[in-house]
């Protein structure tokens, strides 16, 4: 069994080495985001800190820039910013994760350290088997080479509360026991199913720990249940039929005695198009950090022509601000990428103005608007503009409807669309926008992370200019800061 898996892993790893130079300098490659060396990437898996280093695994098909029999790609980092690609960690090789049809593989899961070894828990998927999805384990002593357990699958059938859609185990330790949530569905409701174990091998079913309230999808993918300061949070990626929707975070209380998570309130995690299947870890500094797949199913993907697809968001720390509002903030370590700083302060915008000092392709842009002393009903930025302005990504602040609007109708070759998020106007009359631009992405953090809007954009490489604009009046800017962000790959 071990030899069989090792051969499949080596085959995939060797293929990547042969192909990666063809992909490395293609036009859509990102500067500071995690992306596959070649081929396809989707969900982040096994986000963990092990022996002082961060490890990120991910759904990966190395042999083509499209979804195929799933492997686990693997990278590590000391700071969650500078990444090093490692050999493929998992490949489909056994009856429970392999098959004669393309619809099989090592589906999403998580990682945990036990007795100085790193354990990966994943869903073995084969559409040809009666129990289509089962839960499996592989382990490693060095964090690089993984052996699948002889006892696999460790959970070989879905419980009565679930269905054959039974996947994406997220595991953690609490009170000397291991717990696992698995996503499933039944009777039109998405569900998170809870299991308990003392050794990661023998698992007892505890029941439905949480389920849809009727408006949260009929299948829950990638559930992640964890404590966050004084409450618990459940992150999930809901499906409605065959349609994947924006991930949500539900806040509430977890009672381990009765194995129930009680829902209090829920919000969207990201209002953009390209954010799915996020996973979190608690690191050695005590931070709850989240990374998501920065793409979406059924999208246009111009990088496919260059032999690769998919990327991850920048890591975000999940916490609460001084008003008790849940926020997502880019991790502090990203500041180490900054150079070429430009600062502008106290100015007004009437109409459209070009700002050459804010130009760039891989940049961080931070702007504070003075809402109280602005009388323009709609103002904002044009980013990644071509010189003739036929290409641009638009961010609008609509002060009438209290919305941030991202308009991608002229943004380039990627998916078009308009994406809106509400903003909190009770912020001392100020509005903060912090924007992370990369070659083919934009992540917008509103009011220090109260809302986030993430989108892939595919403008021409020469489209790097920036305008500020105000319609029907003036917009006052308290300050604007721009940094160029260096590449972590070159």
Short mmCIF file of C-alpha atoms in Angstrom, two decimals:
data_model
loop_
_atom_site.label_atom_id
_atom_site.label_comp_id
_atom_site.label_asym_id
_atom_site.label_seq_id
_atom_site.Cartn_x
_atom_site.Cartn_y
_atom_site.Cartn_z
CA UNK A 1 0.00 0.00 0.00
CA UNK A 2 2.75 2.46 0.97
CA UNK A 3 4.77 1.63 -2.13
CA UNK A 4 1.77 2.18 -4.37
CA UNK A 5 1.13 5.62 -2.90
CA UNK A 6 4.81 6.55 -3.04
CA UNK A 7 4.95 5.77 -6.76
CA UNK A 8 1.94 7.98 -7.52
CA UNK A 9 3.35 10.84 -5.42
CA UNK A 10 6.75 10.61 -7.10
CA UNK A 11 5.17 10.54 -10.53
CA UNK A 12 3.21 13.73 -9.82
CA UNK A 13 6.18 15.49 -8.22
CA UNK A 14 8.48 14.62 -11.13
CA UNK A 15 5.91 15.86 -13.64
CA UNK A 16 5.73 19.20 -11.82
CA UNK A 17 9.53 19.55 -11.92
CA UNK A 18 9.51 18.93 -15.66
CA UNK A 19 6.79 21.50 -16.35
CA UNK A 20 7.25 24.32 -13.83
CA UNK A 21 9.76 26.33 -15.86
CA UNK A 22 7.19 26.64 -18.67
CA UNK A 23 4.74 28.25 -16.26
CA UNK A 24 7.02 30.26 -13.95
CA UNK A 25 7.19 33.57 -15.85
CA UNK A 26 3.87 33.56 -17.67
CA UNK A 27 1.92 36.81 -17.74
CA UNK A 28 -0.75 36.13 -15.13
CA UNK A 29 1.53 34.79 -12.37
CA UNK A 30 1.07 36.52 -9.02
CA UNK A 31 3.76 38.22 -6.96
CA UNK A 32 2.88 37.55 -3.34
CA UNK A 33 0.01 35.06 -3.40
CA UNK A 34 0.27 31.33 -3.03
CA UNK A 35 -0.36 29.58 -6.36
CA UNK A 36 0.41 26.16 -7.85
CA UNK A 37 3.73 25.55 -9.60
CA UNK A 38 1.72 24.05 -12.49
CA UNK A 39 -1.76 22.70 -13.07
CA UNK A 40 -4.91 23.22 -11.05
CA UNK A 41 -5.41 24.50 -7.48
CA UNK A 42 -8.58 24.79 -5.43
CA UNK A 43 -9.40 24.43 -1.69
CA UNK A 44 -6.76 25.10 0.96
CA UNK A 45 -6.25 21.95 3.04
CA UNK A 46 -4.32 21.05 6.17
CA UNK A 47 -3.42 24.59 7.21
CA UNK A 48 -1.21 23.90 10.22
CA UNK A 49 1.90 24.96 12.11
CA UNK A 50 4.31 22.06 12.54
CA UNK A 51 7.80 22.16 14.05
CA UNK A 52 7.82 25.95 13.86
CA UNK A 53 6.80 26.22 10.21
CA UNK A 54 3.46 26.91 8.56
CA UNK A 55 2.26 24.22 6.16
CA UNK A 56 -0.39 24.78 3.53
CA UNK A 57 -1.76 21.87 1.53
CA UNK A 58 -4.26 22.32 -1.26
CA UNK A 59 -6.47 20.51 -3.75
CA UNK A 60 -4.25 19.99 -6.77
CA UNK A 61 -4.34 18.38 -10.18
CA UNK A 62 -0.79 18.70 -11.48
CA UNK A 63 -1.33 17.23 -14.94
CA UNK A 64 -3.58 19.92 -16.45
CA UNK A 65 -4.94 23.41 -15.64
CA UNK A 66 -8.37 21.97 -14.91
CA UNK A 67 -10.09 19.97 -12.20
CA UNK A 68 -9.10 16.29 -12.27
CA UNK A 69 -8.31 13.39 -9.91
CA UNK A 70 -7.42 15.28 -6.77
CA UNK A 71 -3.95 15.28 -5.20
CA UNK A 72 -2.72 17.34 -2.26
CA UNK A 73 -0.19 19.97 -3.25
CA UNK A 74 2.05 21.24 -0.47
CA UNK A 75 4.04 24.33 0.48
CA UNK A 76 5.62 25.63 3.68
CA UNK A 77 6.60 29.00 5.08
CA UNK A 78 8.18 30.51 8.17
CA UNK A 79 6.01 33.65 8.01
CA UNK A 80 2.91 32.83 5.90
CA UNK A 81 4.28 35.21 3.25
CA UNK A 82 7.37 33.64 1.68
CA UNK A 83 6.42 30.17 0.44
CA UNK A 84 8.45 27.17 -0.67
CA UNK A 85 6.83 24.48 -2.81
CA UNK A 86 7.31 20.94 -1.53
CA UNK A 87 6.70 17.52 -3.11
CA UNK A 88 3.10 16.43 -3.61
CA UNK A 89 1.80 15.12 -0.25
CA UNK A 90 -1.09 12.88 -1.31
CA UNK A 91 -2.06 11.17 -4.54
CA UNK A 92 -5.01 8.87 -5.30
CA UNK A 93 -3.66 5.33 -5.06
CA UNK A 94 -6.05 3.08 -3.10
CA UNK A 95 -9.51 1.61 -3.64
CA UNK A 96 -11.05 4.29 -1.40
CA UNK A 97 -9.57 7.30 -3.24
CA UNK A 98 -8.83 5.97 -6.73
CA UNK A 99 -10.92 4.77 -9.67
CA UNK A 100 -11.12 4.17 -13.39
CA UNK A 101 -13.14 7.36 -13.95
CA UNK A 102 -11.76 10.88 -13.50
CA UNK A 103 -14.16 11.56 -10.63
CA UNK A 104 -11.96 10.36 -7.77
CA UNK A 105 -9.14 11.52 -5.55
CA UNK A 106 -7.93 12.75 -2.19
CA UNK A 107 -10.54 15.41 -1.46
CA UNK A 108 -10.31 18.26 1.05
CA UNK A 109 -9.41 17.90 4.71
CA UNK A 110 -7.21 19.17 7.51
CA UNK A 111 -4.06 18.49 9.53
CA UNK A 112 -3.09 18.06 13.15
CA UNK A 113 0.07 17.22 15.07
CA UNK A 114 0.10 14.17 17.37
CA UNK A 115 3.17 12.69 19.10
CA UNK A 116 5.49 14.81 16.91
CA UNK A 117 3.95 13.37 13.75
CA UNK A 118 1.82 15.29 11.28
CA UNK A 119 -1.54 13.69 10.46
CA UNK A 120 -3.58 14.57 7.40
CA UNK A 121 -7.31 13.79 7.50
CA UNK A 122 -8.94 13.81 4.10
CA UNK A 123 -11.93 12.54 2.17
CA UNK A 124 -11.30 9.58 -0.10
CA UNK A 125 -13.60 9.99 -3.08
CA UNK A 126 -14.54 7.56 -5.81
CA UNK A 127 -17.80 7.94 -7.67
CA UNK A 128 -17.66 4.22 -8.53
CA UNK A 129 -18.00 3.10 -4.91
CA UNK A 130 -21.31 2.74 -3.06
CA UNK A 131 -19.88 4.76 -0.18
CA UNK A 132 -18.69 7.51 -2.50
CA UNK A 133 -16.91 9.57 0.17
CA UNK A 134 -15.05 8.20 3.20
CA UNK A 135 -12.68 9.74 5.74
CA UNK A 136 -9.02 8.74 5.67
CA UNK A 137 -5.69 9.44 7.34
CA UNK A 138 -2.08 9.77 6.26
CA UNK A 139 0.82 10.62 8.55
CA UNK A 140 4.41 11.82 8.40
CA UNK A 141 7.38 12.09 10.72
CA UNK A 142 9.09 14.81 8.68
CA UNK A 143 6.08 16.81 7.47
CA UNK A 144 6.93 16.04 3.83
CA UNK A 145 6.53 12.32 3.09
CA UNK A 146 3.16 10.84 4.02
CA UNK A 147 2.06 7.23 4.50
CA UNK A 148 -1.60 6.31 4.30
CA UNK A 149 -2.88 4.38 7.31
CA UNK A 150 -3.57 0.65 6.94
CA UNK A 151 -6.83 1.18 8.86
CA UNK A 152 -8.21 3.46 6.13
CA UNK A 153 -10.90 4.45 5.71
CA UNK A 154 -11.21 5.39 9.38
CA UNK A 155 -14.85 6.38 8.77
CA UNK A 156 -16.17 4.13 6.03
CA UNK A 157 -19.80 5.19 5.75
CA UNK A 158 -21.93 8.27 6.27
CA UNK A 159 -24.32 8.30 9.25
CA UNK A 160 -28.10 8.23 8.95
CA UNK A 161 -28.14 12.01 9.50
CA UNK A 162 -26.10 12.59 6.34
CA UNK A 163 -25.81 11.36 2.77
CA UNK A 164 -23.25 10.19 0.23
CA UNK A 165 -22.07 13.82 0.04
CA UNK A 166 -19.91 13.43 3.13
CA UNK A 167 -16.63 15.31 2.96
CA UNK A 168 -14.02 17.84 4.09
CA UNK A 169 -13.08 16.73 7.64
CA UNK A 170 -11.74 19.47 9.93
CA UNK A 171 -10.07 18.11 13.06
CA UNK A 172 -8.99 19.73 16.35
CA UNK A 173 -8.18 18.78 19.92
CA UNK A 174 -10.21 19.75 22.97
CA UNK A 175 -9.96 18.45 26.54
CA UNK A 176 -7.62 15.56 25.56
CA UNK A 177 -10.00 14.37 22.85
CA UNK A 178 -9.98 14.82 19.09
CA UNK A 179 -13.03 16.19 17.33
CA UNK A 180 -13.91 16.31 13.66
CA UNK A 181 -16.65 18.07 11.70
CA UNK A 182 -17.58 16.69 8.30
CA UNK A 183 -19.81 18.48 5.78
CA UNK A 184 -22.93 16.74 4.50
CA UNK A 185 -26.58 17.22 3.53
CA UNK A 186 -30.01 15.69 4.04
CA UNK A 187 -33.62 16.72 3.52
CA UNK A 188 -32.60 19.93 1.75
CA UNK A 189 -30.37 21.13 4.58
CA UNK A 190 -26.62 21.48 4.80
CA UNK A 191 -25.20 19.83 7.91
CA UNK A 192 -22.02 19.63 9.96
CA UNK A 193 -21.59 16.16 11.47
CA UNK A 194 -19.48 15.73 14.60
CA UNK A 195 -17.14 12.85 15.47
CA UNK A 196 -14.96 12.19 18.52
CA UNK A 197 -11.80 10.11 18.98
CA UNK A 198 -9.06 9.49 21.52
CA UNK A 199 -6.44 8.40 18.95
CA UNK A 200 -7.47 9.77 15.50
CA UNK A 201 -8.13 6.20 14.30
CA UNK A 202 -11.29 5.02 16.08
CA UNK A 203 -14.06 7.60 15.66
CA UNK A 204 -17.42 7.73 17.40
CA UNK A 205 -20.32 9.64 15.87
CA UNK A 206 -21.78 12.35 18.12
CA UNK A 207 -24.54 13.69 15.86
CA UNK A 208 -25.45 16.79 13.87
CA UNK A 209 -23.55 19.59 15.58
CA UNK A 210 -25.16 22.26 13.35
CA UNK A 211 -27.42 22.46 10.33
CA UNK A 212 -28.89 25.01 7.94
CA UNK A 213 -31.69 27.20 9.27
CA UNK A 214 -33.36 26.78 5.88
CA UNK A 215 -31.58 29.72 4.26
CA UNK A 216 -27.96 28.55 4.47
CA UNK A 217 -27.73 26.06 1.64
CA UNK A 218 -28.60 22.40 1.12
CA UNK A 219 -24.96 21.19 1.30
CA UNK A 220 -22.23 22.46 3.62
CA UNK A 221 -18.70 22.19 2.27
CA UNK A 222 -15.50 22.73 4.24
CA UNK A 223 -16.97 23.29 7.73
CA UNK A 224 -14.54 24.74 10.29
CA UNK A 225 -15.63 25.05 13.94
CA UNK A 226 -13.41 26.89 16.43
CA UNK A 227 -13.40 29.19 19.47
CA UNK A 228 -12.97 32.90 18.75
CA UNK A 229 -12.39 34.93 21.88
CA UNK A 230 -15.58 34.68 23.99
CA UNK A 231 -17.69 32.70 21.53
CA UNK A 232 -17.42 29.98 18.89
CA UNK A 233 -17.54 30.37 15.15
CA UNK A 234 -18.51 27.99 12.36
CA UNK A 235 -17.25 28.79 8.87
CA UNK A 236 -18.76 26.94 5.95
CA UNK A 237 -19.08 27.13 2.19
CA UNK A 238 -22.73 26.52 1.28
CA UNK A 239 -24.07 24.99 -1.90
CA UNK A 240 -27.55 25.52 -3.30
CA UNK A 241 -28.15 22.56 -5.58
CA UNK A 242 -25.10 22.53 -7.86
CA UNK A 243 -24.30 26.20 -7.24
CA UNK A 244 -21.51 27.14 -4.85
CA UNK A 245 -22.18 30.29 -2.88
CA UNK A 246 -20.23 32.78 -0.80
CA UNK A 247 -18.85 31.35 2.48
CA UNK A 248 -20.46 32.46 5.72
CA UNK A 249 -19.37 32.62 9.34
CA UNK A 250 -21.91 31.74 12.01
CA UNK A 251 -21.31 32.88 15.60
CA UNK A 252 -22.71 31.01 18.59
CA UNK A 253 -21.90 28.69 21.49
CA UNK A 254 -20.49 25.17 21.45
CA UNK A 255 -21.62 22.63 24.07
CA UNK A 256 -19.41 19.55 23.90
CA UNK A 257 -21.54 17.60 26.39
CA UNK A 258 -24.56 17.58 24.12
CA UNK A 259 -22.49 17.97 20.92
CA UNK A 260 -24.39 21.02 19.73
CA UNK A 261 -23.39 24.38 18.28
CA UNK A 262 -26.15 26.94 18.83
CA UNK A 263 -26.45 29.59 16.14
CA UNK A 264 -26.62 33.23 17.13
CA UNK A 265 -25.86 35.44 14.10
CA UNK A 266 -24.21 34.93 10.72
CA UNK A 267 -22.56 37.13 8.10
CA UNK A 268 -20.90 36.77 4.73
CA UNK A 269 -17.14 36.40 4.99
CA UNK A 270 -16.42 38.03 1.64
CA UNK A 271 -18.65 39.94 -0.79
CA UNK A 272 -16.49 39.32 -3.87
CA UNK A 273 -16.78 36.58 -6.45
CA UNK A 274 -13.45 34.84 -5.87
CA UNK A 275 -13.42 33.49 -2.34
CA UNK A 276 -14.32 29.92 -1.38
CA UNK A 277 -13.54 27.02 0.97
CA UNK A 278 -11.61 29.03 3.59
CA UNK A 279 -9.76 27.19 6.34
CA UNK A 280 -8.30 28.48 9.60
CA UNK A 281 -5.59 27.59 12.08
CA UNK A 282 -4.61 28.88 15.48
CA UNK A 283 -0.90 29.57 15.36
CA UNK A 284 1.74 29.60 18.10
CA UNK A 285 1.16 33.34 18.59
CA UNK A 286 -2.46 32.60 19.46
CA UNK A 287 -3.85 34.13 16.27
CA UNK A 288 -6.79 32.66 14.36
CA UNK A 289 -5.64 32.90 10.73
CA UNK A 290 -7.71 32.16 7.64
CA UNK A 291 -6.77 31.46 4.03
CA UNK A 292 -9.30 30.96 1.24
CA UNK A 293 -9.26 29.77 -2.35
CA UNK A 294 -9.05 32.96 -4.42
CA UNK A 295 -11.13 31.70 -7.31
CA UNK A 296 -14.58 30.20 -7.82
CA UNK A 297 -16.22 27.32 -9.63
CA UNK A 298 -17.37 27.85 -13.21
CA UNK A 299 -15.30 31.02 -13.69
CA UNK A 300 -13.40 32.31 -16.68
CA UNK A 301 -9.72 31.55 -16.02
CA UNK A 302 -7.40 33.20 -18.55
CA UNK A 303 -4.30 31.66 -16.92
CA UNK A 304 -5.48 28.25 -18.14
CA UNK A 305 -3.82 28.97 -21.50
CA UNK A 306 -0.49 29.22 -19.66
CA UNK A 307 -0.80 25.86 -17.87
CA UNK A 308 -1.98 26.84 -14.39
CA UNK A 309 -5.14 27.85 -12.52
CA UNK A 310 -5.97 28.99 -8.99
CA UNK A 311 -4.48 30.91 -6.08
CA UNK A 312 -4.95 31.56 -2.38
CA UNK A 313 -5.92 34.80 -0.65
CA UNK A 314 -3.45 36.59 1.54
CA UNK A 315 -3.69 35.25 5.10
CA UNK A 316 -6.18 37.11 7.28
CA UNK A 317 -6.31 37.32 11.06
CA UNK A 318 -9.80 36.91 12.49
CA UNK A 319 -10.58 39.02 15.54
CA UNK A 320 -12.87 41.77 16.88
CA UNK A 321 -12.33 45.53 16.90
CA UNK A 322 -12.75 47.87 19.88
CA UNK A 323 -16.50 48.07 19.16
CA UNK A 324 -16.84 44.29 19.33
CA UNK A 325 -17.35 43.97 15.56
CA UNK A 326 -15.87 40.91 13.85
CA UNK A 327 -13.06 41.88 11.47
CA UNK A 328 -10.61 40.24 9.09
CA UNK A 329 -7.23 41.91 8.79
CA UNK A 330 -4.22 41.11 6.59
CA UNK A 331 -1.57 39.52 8.78
CA UNK A 332 1.15 41.83 10.10
CA UNK A 333 3.92 39.91 8.30
CA UNK A 334 2.76 41.24 4.92
CA UNK A 335 4.25 44.64 5.81
CA UNK A 336 7.70 43.12 5.23
CA UNK A 337 6.91 43.15 1.48
CA UNK A 338 6.53 46.92 1.39
CA UNK A 339 8.88 49.28 -0.44
CA UNK A 340 8.70 52.48 -2.52
CA UNK A 341 6.32 54.31 -0.17
CA UNK A 342 4.31 57.36 -1.32
CA UNK A 343 2.20 59.46 1.05
CA UNK A 344 -0.34 62.16 0.16
CA UNK A 345 -2.58 63.94 2.66
CA UNK A 346 -5.39 66.49 2.99
CA UNK A 347 -6.72 66.99 -0.52
CA UNK A 348 -10.05 67.19 -2.32
CA UNK A 349 -11.30 65.45 -5.46
CA UNK A 350 -13.65 67.04 -7.99
CA UNK A 351 -14.32 65.01 -11.14
CA UNK A 352 -11.59 62.54 -12.16
CA UNK A 353 -7.93 63.03 -11.26
CA UNK A 354 -4.93 60.92 -12.20
CA UNK A 355 -2.50 60.04 -9.38
CA UNK A 356 0.77 58.68 -10.82
CA UNK A 357 2.25 58.16 -7.34
CA UNK A 358 -0.41 55.54 -6.66
CA UNK A 359 0.23 53.53 -9.85
CA UNK A 360 1.35 49.91 -9.84
CA UNK A 361 0.54 46.26 -10.42
CA UNK A 362 1.61 44.69 -7.12
CA UNK A 363 0.74 47.31 -4.53
CA UNK A 364 -0.91 48.03 -1.20
CA UNK A 365 -3.06 51.13 -1.18
CA UNK A 366 -4.56 52.61 1.98
CA UNK A 367 -6.95 55.58 1.79
CA UNK A 368 -8.91 57.43 4.48
CA UNK A 369 -11.89 59.40 3.20
CA UNK A 370 -13.55 62.16 5.25
CA UNK A 371 -17.22 61.31 4.78
CA UNK A 372 -18.52 64.19 6.91
CA UNK A 373 -16.76 66.85 4.85
CA UNK A 374 -17.47 65.27 1.46
CA UNK A 375 -20.64 66.19 -0.43
CA UNK A 376 -20.18 63.88 -3.42
CA UNK A 377 -22.79 61.10 -3.29
CA UNK A 378 -20.48 58.69 -5.19
CA UNK A 379 -16.69 58.74 -5.14
CA UNK A 380 -13.82 56.29 -5.27
CA UNK A 381 -10.99 54.91 -7.38
CA UNK A 382 -10.20 53.57 -10.82
CA UNK A 383 -7.46 50.93 -10.51
CA UNK A 384 -5.37 49.01 -13.07
CA UNK A 385 -6.34 51.55 -15.73
CA UNK A 386 -5.09 51.50 -19.30
CA UNK A 387 -3.83 54.83 -20.63
CA UNK A 388 -7.03 55.28 -22.68
CA UNK A 389 -9.19 54.14 -19.72
CA UNK A 390 -10.90 51.45 -21.79
CA UNK A 391 -9.68 49.03 -19.11
CA UNK A 392 -10.15 49.74 -15.42
CA UNK A 393 -11.37 48.24 -12.14
CA UNK A 394 -13.74 50.60 -10.35
CA UNK A 395 -14.30 50.96 -6.59
CA UNK A 396 -17.23 53.22 -5.70
CA UNK A 397 -18.33 54.55 -2.33
CA UNK A 398 -22.10 55.14 -2.52
CA UNK A 399 -22.88 57.37 0.45
CA UNK A 400 -26.62 57.38 -0.27
CA UNK A 401 -27.05 53.59 -0.05
CA UNK A 402 -24.07 53.10 2.29
CA UNK A 403 -22.45 50.61 -0.08
CA UNK A 404 -19.00 49.83 -1.41
CA UNK A 405 -19.29 48.78 -5.05
CA UNK A 406 -16.65 46.94 -7.07
CA UNK A 407 -17.37 47.15 -10.79
CA UNK A 408 -15.47 44.71 -13.01
CA UNK A 409 -17.29 45.34 -16.27
CA UNK A 410 -14.12 46.88 -17.79
CA UNK A 411 -11.53 45.07 -15.67
CA UNK A 412 -10.01 42.85 -18.36
CA UNK A 413 -10.34 39.25 -19.49
CA UNK A 414 -11.72 37.71 -16.29
CA UNK A 415 -15.27 37.40 -15.02
CA UNK A 416 -17.29 40.58 -15.34
CA UNK A 417 -19.76 41.69 -12.67
CA UNK A 418 -20.66 44.19 -9.98
CA UNK A 419 -20.14 43.31 -6.31
CA UNK A 420 -21.55 45.26 -3.37
CA UNK A 421 -20.93 45.31 0.37
CA UNK A 422 -22.57 47.46 3.05
CA UNK A 423 -20.32 49.73 5.07
CA UNK A 424 -20.65 51.03 8.59
CA UNK A 425 -21.09 54.82 8.48
CA UNK A 426 -20.66 55.20 12.26
CA UNK A 427 -16.87 55.41 12.16
CA UNK A 428 -16.14 58.98 13.31
CA UNK A 429 -17.07 60.24 9.88
CA UNK A 430 -14.18 58.38 8.24
CA UNK A 431 -14.07 55.55 5.72
CA UNK A 432 -10.94 53.45 5.34
CA UNK A 433 -10.19 51.40 2.21
CA UNK A 434 -7.15 49.12 2.21
CA UNK A 435 -6.52 47.48 -1.16
CA UNK A 436 -4.09 44.69 -2.03
CA UNK A 437 -3.48 44.56 -5.77
CA UNK A 438 -1.54 41.79 -7.47
CA UNK A 439 -1.05 40.84 -11.11
CA UNK A 440 -4.47 39.18 -11.32
CA UNK A 441 -6.23 39.91 -8.04
CA UNK A 442 -7.72 42.59 -5.84
CA UNK A 443 -8.57 42.21 -2.14
CA UNK A 444 -10.39 45.17 -0.64
CA UNK A 445 -10.66 45.58 3.14
CA UNK A 446 -13.28 48.13 4.23
CA UNK A 447 -13.03 49.97 7.56
CA UNK A 448 -10.08 47.92 8.80
CA UNK A 449 -11.62 44.60 7.85
CA UNK A 450 -15.31 45.00 8.74
CA UNK A 451 -16.06 43.90 5.17
CA UNK A 452 -13.90 42.29 2.48
CA UNK A 453 -14.39 42.06 -1.29
CA UNK A 454 -12.09 39.69 -3.20
CA UNK A 455 -11.96 39.34 -6.97
CA UNK A 456 -9.62 37.96 -9.61
CA UNK A 457 -9.00 40.50 -12.37
CA UNK A 458 -7.05 39.96 -15.60
CA UNK A 459 -6.08 43.35 -17.04
CA UNK A 460 -3.25 43.85 -19.52
CA UNK A 461 0.17 44.07 -17.89
CA UNK A 462 0.49 47.68 -19.08
CA UNK A 463 -2.72 48.72 -17.27
CA UNK A 464 -1.28 50.07 -14.03
CA UNK A 465 -2.58 53.63 -13.64
CA UNK A 466 -4.79 55.00 -10.83
CA UNK A 467 -7.47 57.69 -10.78
CA UNK A 468 -9.49 59.10 -7.91
CA UNK A 469 -12.93 60.48 -8.74
CA UNK A 470 -15.92 62.26 -7.21
CA UNK A 471 -19.31 62.59 -8.89
CA UNK A 472 -21.64 65.56 -8.34
CA UNK A 473 -19.54 67.25 -5.67
CA UNK A 474 -16.28 66.93 -3.80
CA UNK A 475 -14.68 64.08 -1.89
CA UNK A 476 -12.18 64.88 0.84
CA UNK A 477 -9.22 62.56 1.38
CA UNK A 478 -7.49 62.71 4.75
CA UNK A 479 -4.52 60.65 3.59
CA UNK A 480 -3.45 58.12 0.99
CA UNK A 481 -0.52 55.72 1.27
CA UNK A 482 0.83 53.41 -1.39
CA UNK A 483 3.54 50.78 -1.21
CA UNK A 484 4.91 48.57 -3.93
CA UNK A 485 4.95 44.95 -2.76
CA UNK A 486 7.91 42.80 -3.74
CA UNK A 487 7.53 39.33 -5.20
CA UNK A 488 7.99 36.33 -2.93
CA UNK A 489 8.65 34.08 -5.92
CA UNK A 490 11.59 35.71 -7.69
#
